[in-house]
Tab-separated table of C-alpha atoms in Angstrom:
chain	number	residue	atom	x	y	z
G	1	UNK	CA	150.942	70.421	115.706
G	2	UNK	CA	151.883	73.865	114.013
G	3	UNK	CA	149.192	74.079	112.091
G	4	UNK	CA	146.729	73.551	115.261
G	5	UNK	CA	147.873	76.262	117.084
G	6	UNK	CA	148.106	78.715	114.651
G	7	UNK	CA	144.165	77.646	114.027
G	8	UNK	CA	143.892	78.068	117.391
G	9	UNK	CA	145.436	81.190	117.889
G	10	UNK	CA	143.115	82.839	114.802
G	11	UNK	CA	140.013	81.152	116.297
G	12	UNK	CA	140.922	82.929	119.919
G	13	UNK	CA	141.266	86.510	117.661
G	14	UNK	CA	138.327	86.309	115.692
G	15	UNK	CA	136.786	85.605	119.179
G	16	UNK	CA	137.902	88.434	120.576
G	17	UNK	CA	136.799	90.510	117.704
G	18	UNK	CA	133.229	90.364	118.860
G	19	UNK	CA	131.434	92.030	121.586
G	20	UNK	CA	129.985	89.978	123.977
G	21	UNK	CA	127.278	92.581	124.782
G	22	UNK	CA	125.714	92.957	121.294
G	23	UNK	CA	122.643	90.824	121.922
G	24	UNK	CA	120.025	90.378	124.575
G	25	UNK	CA	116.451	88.872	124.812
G	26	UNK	CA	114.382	91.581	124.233
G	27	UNK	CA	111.470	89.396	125.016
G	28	UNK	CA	110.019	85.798	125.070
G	29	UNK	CA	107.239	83.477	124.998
G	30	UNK	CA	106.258	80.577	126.566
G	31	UNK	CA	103.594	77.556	127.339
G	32	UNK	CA	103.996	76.093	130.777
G	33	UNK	CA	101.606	73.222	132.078
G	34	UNK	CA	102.173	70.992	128.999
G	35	UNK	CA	102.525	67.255	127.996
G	36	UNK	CA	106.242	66.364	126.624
G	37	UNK	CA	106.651	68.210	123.553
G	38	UNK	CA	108.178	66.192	120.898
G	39	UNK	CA	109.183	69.289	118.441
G	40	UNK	CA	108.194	73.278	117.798
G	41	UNK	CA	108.937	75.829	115.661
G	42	UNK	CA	108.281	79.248	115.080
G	43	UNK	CA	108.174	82.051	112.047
G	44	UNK	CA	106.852	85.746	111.568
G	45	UNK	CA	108.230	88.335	108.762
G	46	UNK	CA	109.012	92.106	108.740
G	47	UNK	CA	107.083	94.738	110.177
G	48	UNK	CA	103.952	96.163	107.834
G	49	UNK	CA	104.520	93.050	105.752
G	50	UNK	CA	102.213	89.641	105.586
G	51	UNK	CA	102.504	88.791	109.524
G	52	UNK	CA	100.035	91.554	111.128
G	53	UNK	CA	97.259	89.290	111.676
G	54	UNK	CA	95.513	91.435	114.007
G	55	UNK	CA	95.905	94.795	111.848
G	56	UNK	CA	97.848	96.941	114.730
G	57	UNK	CA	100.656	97.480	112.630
G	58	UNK	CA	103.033	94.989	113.910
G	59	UNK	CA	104.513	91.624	112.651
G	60	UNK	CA	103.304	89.245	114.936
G	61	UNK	CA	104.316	85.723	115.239
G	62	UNK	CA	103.165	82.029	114.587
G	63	UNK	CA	104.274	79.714	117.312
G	64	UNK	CA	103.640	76.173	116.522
G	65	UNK	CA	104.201	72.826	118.673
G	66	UNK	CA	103.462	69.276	118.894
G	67	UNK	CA	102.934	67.373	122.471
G	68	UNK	CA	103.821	64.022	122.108
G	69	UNK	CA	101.723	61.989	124.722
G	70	UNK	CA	98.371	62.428	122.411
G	71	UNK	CA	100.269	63.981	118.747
G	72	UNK	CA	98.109	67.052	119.838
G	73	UNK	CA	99.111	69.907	117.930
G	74	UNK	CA	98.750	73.495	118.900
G	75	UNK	CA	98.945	76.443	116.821
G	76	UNK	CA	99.610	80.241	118.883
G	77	UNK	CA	99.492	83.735	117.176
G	78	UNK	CA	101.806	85.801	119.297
G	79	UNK	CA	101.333	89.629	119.337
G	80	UNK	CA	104.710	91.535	118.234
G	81	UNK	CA	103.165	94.452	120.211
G	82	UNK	CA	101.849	92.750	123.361
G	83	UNK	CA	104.015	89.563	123.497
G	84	UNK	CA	101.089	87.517	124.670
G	85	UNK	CA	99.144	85.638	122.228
G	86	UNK	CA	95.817	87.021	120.187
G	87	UNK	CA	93.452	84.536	120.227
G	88	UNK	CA	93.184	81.177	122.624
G	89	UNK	CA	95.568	78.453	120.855
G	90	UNK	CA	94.472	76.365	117.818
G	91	UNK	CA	94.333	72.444	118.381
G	92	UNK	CA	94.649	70.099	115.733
G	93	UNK	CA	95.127	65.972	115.478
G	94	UNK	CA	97.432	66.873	112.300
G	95	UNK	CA	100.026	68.833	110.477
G	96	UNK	CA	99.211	72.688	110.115
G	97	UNK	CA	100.062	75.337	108.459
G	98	UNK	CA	99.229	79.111	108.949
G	99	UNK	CA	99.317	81.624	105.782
G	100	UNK	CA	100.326	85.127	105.909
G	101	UNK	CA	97.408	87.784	107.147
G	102	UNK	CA	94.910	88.789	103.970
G	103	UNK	CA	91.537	90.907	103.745
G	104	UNK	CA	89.854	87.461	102.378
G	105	UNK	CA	86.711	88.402	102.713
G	106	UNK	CA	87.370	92.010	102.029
G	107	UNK	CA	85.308	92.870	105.181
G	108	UNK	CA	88.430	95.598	106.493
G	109	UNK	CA	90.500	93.300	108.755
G	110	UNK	CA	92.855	90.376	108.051
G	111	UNK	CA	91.978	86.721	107.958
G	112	UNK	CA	94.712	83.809	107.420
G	113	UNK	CA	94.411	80.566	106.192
G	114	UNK	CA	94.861	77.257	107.851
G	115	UNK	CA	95.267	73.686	106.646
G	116	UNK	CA	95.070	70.971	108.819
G	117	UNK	CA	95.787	67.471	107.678
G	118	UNK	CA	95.802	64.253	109.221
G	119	UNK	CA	97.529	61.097	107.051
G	120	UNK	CA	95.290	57.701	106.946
G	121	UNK	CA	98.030	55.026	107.076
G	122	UNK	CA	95.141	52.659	106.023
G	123	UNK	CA	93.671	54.318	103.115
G	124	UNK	CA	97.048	56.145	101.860
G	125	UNK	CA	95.114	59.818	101.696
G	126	UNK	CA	95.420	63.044	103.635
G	127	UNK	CA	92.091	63.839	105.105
G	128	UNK	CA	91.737	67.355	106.619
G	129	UNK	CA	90.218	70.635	105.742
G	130	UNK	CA	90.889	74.063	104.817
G	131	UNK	CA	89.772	77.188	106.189
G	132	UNK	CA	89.688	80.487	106.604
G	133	UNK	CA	89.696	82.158	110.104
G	134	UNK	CA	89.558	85.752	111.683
G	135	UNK	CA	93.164	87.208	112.226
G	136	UNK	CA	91.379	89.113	115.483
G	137	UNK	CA	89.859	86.300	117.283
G	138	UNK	CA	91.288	83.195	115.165
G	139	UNK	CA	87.410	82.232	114.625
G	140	UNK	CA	86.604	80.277	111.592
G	141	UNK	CA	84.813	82.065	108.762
G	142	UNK	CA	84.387	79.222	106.190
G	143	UNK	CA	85.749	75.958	105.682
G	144	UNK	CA	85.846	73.048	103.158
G	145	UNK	CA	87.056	68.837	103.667
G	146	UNK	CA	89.486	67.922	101.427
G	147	UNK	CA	91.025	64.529	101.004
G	148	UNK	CA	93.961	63.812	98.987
G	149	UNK	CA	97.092	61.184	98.079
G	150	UNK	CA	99.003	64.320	98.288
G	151	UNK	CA	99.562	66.570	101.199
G	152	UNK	CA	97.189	69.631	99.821
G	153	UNK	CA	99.507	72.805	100.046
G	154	UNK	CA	97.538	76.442	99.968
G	155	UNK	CA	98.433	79.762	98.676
G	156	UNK	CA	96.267	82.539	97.318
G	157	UNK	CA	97.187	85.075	94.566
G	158	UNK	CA	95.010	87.332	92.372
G	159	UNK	CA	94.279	85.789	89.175
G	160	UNK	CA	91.639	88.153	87.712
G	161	UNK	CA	93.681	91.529	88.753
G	162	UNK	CA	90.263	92.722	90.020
G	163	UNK	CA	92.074	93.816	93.558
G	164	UNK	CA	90.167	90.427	95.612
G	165	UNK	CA	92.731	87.909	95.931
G	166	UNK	CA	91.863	84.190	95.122
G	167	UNK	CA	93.303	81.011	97.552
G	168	UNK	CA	93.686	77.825	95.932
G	169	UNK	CA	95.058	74.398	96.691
G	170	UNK	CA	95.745	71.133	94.785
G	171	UNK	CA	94.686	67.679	95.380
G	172	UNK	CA	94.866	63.917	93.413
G	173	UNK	CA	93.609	60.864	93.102
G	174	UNK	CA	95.053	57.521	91.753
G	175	UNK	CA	93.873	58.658	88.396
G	176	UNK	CA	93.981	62.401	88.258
G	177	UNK	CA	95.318	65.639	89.884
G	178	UNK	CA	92.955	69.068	90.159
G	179	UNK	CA	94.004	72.476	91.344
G	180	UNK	CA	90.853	74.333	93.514
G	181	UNK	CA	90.769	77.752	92.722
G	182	UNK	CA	88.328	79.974	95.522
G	183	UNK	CA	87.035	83.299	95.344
G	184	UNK	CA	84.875	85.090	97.386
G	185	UNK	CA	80.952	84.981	96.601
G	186	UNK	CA	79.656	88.169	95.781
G	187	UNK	CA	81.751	92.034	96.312
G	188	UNK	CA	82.082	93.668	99.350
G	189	UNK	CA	83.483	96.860	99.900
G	190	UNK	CA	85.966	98.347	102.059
G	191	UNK	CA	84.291	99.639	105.541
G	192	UNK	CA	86.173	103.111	106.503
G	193	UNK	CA	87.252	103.846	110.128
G	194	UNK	CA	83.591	104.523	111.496
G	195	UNK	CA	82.186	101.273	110.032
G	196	UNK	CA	80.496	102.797	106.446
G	197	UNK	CA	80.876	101.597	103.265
G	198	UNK	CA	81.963	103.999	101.132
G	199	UNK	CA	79.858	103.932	97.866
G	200	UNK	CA	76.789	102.020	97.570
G	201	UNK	CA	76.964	102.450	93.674
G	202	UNK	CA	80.200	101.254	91.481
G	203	UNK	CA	82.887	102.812	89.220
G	204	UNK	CA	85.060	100.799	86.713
G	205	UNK	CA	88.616	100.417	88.728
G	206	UNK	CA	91.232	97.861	88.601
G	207	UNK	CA	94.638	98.012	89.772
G	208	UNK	CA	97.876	96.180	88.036
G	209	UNK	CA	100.179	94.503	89.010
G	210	UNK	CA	98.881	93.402	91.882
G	211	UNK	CA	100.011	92.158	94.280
G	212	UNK	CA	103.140	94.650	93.119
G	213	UNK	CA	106.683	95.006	94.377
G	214	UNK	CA	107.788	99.063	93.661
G	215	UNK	CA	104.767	100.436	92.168
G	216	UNK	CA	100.787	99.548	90.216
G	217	UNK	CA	98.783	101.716	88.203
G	218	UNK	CA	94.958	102.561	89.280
G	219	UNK	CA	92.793	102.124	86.313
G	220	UNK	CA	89.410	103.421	86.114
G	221	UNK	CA	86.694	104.795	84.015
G	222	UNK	CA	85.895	108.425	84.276
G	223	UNK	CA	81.893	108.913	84.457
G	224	UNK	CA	81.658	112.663	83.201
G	225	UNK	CA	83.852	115.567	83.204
G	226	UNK	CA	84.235	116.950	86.900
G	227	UNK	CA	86.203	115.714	89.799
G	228	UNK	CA	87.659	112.130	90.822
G	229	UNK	CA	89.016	111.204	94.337
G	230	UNK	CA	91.674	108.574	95.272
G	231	UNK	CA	92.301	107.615	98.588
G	232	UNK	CA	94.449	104.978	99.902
G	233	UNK	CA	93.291	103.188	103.485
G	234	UNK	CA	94.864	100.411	105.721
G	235	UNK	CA	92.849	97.001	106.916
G	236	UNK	CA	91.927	99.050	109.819
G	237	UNK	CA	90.286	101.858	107.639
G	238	UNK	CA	92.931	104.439	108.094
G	239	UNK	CA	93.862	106.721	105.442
G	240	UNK	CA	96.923	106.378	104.133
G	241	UNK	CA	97.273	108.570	101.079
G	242	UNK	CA	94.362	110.761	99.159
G	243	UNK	CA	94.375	112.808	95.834
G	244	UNK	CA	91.965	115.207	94.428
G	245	UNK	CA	91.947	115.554	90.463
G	246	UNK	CA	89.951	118.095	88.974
G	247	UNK	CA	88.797	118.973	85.623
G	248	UNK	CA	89.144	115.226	83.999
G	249	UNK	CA	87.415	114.590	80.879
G	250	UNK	CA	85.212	111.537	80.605
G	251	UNK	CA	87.330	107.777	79.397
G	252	UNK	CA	90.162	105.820	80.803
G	253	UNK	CA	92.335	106.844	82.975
G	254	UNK	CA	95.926	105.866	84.825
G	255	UNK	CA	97.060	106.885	87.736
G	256	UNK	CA	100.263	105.308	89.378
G	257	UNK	CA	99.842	104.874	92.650
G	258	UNK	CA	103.431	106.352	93.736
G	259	UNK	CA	101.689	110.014	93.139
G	260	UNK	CA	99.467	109.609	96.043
G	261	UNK	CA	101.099	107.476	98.334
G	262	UNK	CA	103.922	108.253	100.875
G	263	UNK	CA	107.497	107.623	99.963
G	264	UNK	CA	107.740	104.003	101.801
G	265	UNK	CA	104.876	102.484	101.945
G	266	UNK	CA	105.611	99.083	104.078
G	267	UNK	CA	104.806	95.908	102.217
G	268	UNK	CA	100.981	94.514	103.484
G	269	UNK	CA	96.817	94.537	102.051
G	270	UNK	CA	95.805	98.132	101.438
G	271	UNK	CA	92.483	99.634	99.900
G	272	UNK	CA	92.381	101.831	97.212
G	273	UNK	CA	88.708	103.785	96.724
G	274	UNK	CA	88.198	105.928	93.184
G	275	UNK	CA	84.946	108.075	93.598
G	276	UNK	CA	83.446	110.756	91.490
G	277	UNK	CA	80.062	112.398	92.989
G	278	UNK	CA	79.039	109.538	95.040
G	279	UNK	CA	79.646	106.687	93.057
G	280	UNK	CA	82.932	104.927	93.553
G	281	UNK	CA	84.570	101.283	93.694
G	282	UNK	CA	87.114	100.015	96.631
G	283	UNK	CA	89.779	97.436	95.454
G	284	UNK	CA	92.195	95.563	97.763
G	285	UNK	CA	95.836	95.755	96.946
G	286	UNK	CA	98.895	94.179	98.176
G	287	UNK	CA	102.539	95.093	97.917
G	288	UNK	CA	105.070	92.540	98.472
G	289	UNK	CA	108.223	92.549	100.565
């Protein structure tokens, strides 16, 4: 009986310790007009890092519910800035799962990708498909059916360091297992702020690490002797960062991209463009949180 009281007592001091005013909604979210949902959950990540799916600078967040009358599930992208969701919700007959936002396509603004997956009691597979959709209107860009014994998880990475990141998934069979490794068809450049491309010719450039955590290097080949020009943009075409180096002599050079860009530089897809009279290459980079 001692012994519960004196818990009791520490329990009612620690309580007292806190302030009851240290949190408050600062804002919420929700979906009125629905069917019983069975279960939900919800997940987004710090600002300027992989969660900005519509490129305005703010971690938005992935809202994610099932409705248990039909096993409907839906699939919302709520604005950080806004609070209201970007796009019209996703529906789906199966388990989902969103990625974080990435310049797949390399067209300037972010895209995500989805799986959806539905499980075939019968036949003992997942059957579903894999895509990649518009972080600005959630529209699908490409797709591809997969069907599997395993549930097909996806992740993308950049395997060939050439600043275009690569998605890839894994599947089996009774007999066999094969990862899918996809990259995009063909180069396309970064578009700058007024909708240009910045070179239509190409310079030898490749950045590494990348993705990085604290720093990467810019590697590229210097034409002639003269003047090169790094400049660092955003998914929305924004400069971030930009260099002028004069009076380089022609070969190899390394330039780490802490000398040109600000002190923080948030986690998130960037664009790095290396041009020398014209001709110049774009690379997408990404620093991780």
């Amino acid at each position: 009986m001692k012994s519960f009281k004196i818990a009791l007592l520490v329990i009612m001091f620690a309580g007292s310790l806190f302030a009851e005013d240290l949190f408050e909604v600062k804002w919420q979210y929700s979906v009125g007009g629905l069917d019983e949902v069975q279960f939900s959950y919800s997940y987004s990540y710090t600002p300027g890092g992989g969660y900005d799916y519509d490129g305005d600078g703010y971690a938005d967040l992935v809202f994610y519910y099932l409705l248990k009358a039909d096993q409907k599930y839906q699939t919302r992208i709520i604005s950080g800035a806004t609070h209201e969701p970007i796009f019209p919700a996703i529906n789906s007959l199966g388990t989902t799962s969103v990625s974080q936002a990435i310049d797949l396509d390399q067209d300037g603004t972010p895209d995500f990708l989805l799986s959806n997956f539905v499980y075939n009691s019968d036949l003992r597979i997942y059957e579903g498909a894999v895509q990649v959709r518009s972080g600005t209107d959630g529209k699908v860009k490409w797709s591809v059916n997969i069907s599997s014994i395993t549930y097909p998880s996806v992740s993308f990475a950049d395997f060939d360091r050439d600043g275009r990141p690569e998605f890839f998934f894994t599947t089996a069979t009774a007999n066999s297992a094969t990862v899918y490794v996809y990259g995009q068809v063909g180069e396309v450049g970064v578009r700058n702020a007024r909708g240009e491309t910045p070179h239509p010719t190409r310079m030898d450039m490749r950045a590494f690490p990348n993705p990085f955590n604290s720093n990467t290097f810019i590697e590229f080949e210097v034409v002639r002797d003269g003047t090169v020009e790094i400049t660092l943009f955003d998914t929305n075409g924004r400069m971030i960062a930009h260099r002028k180096m004069d009076n380089l002599k022609t070969g190899t050079m390394q330039v780490p991209l802490s000398s040109l860009s600000p002190a923080f530089l948030p986690s998130g897809a960037y664009f790095v463009d290396v041009s020398q009279d014209g001709s110049g290459t774009t690379r997408q980079i990404v620093k991780l949180p």
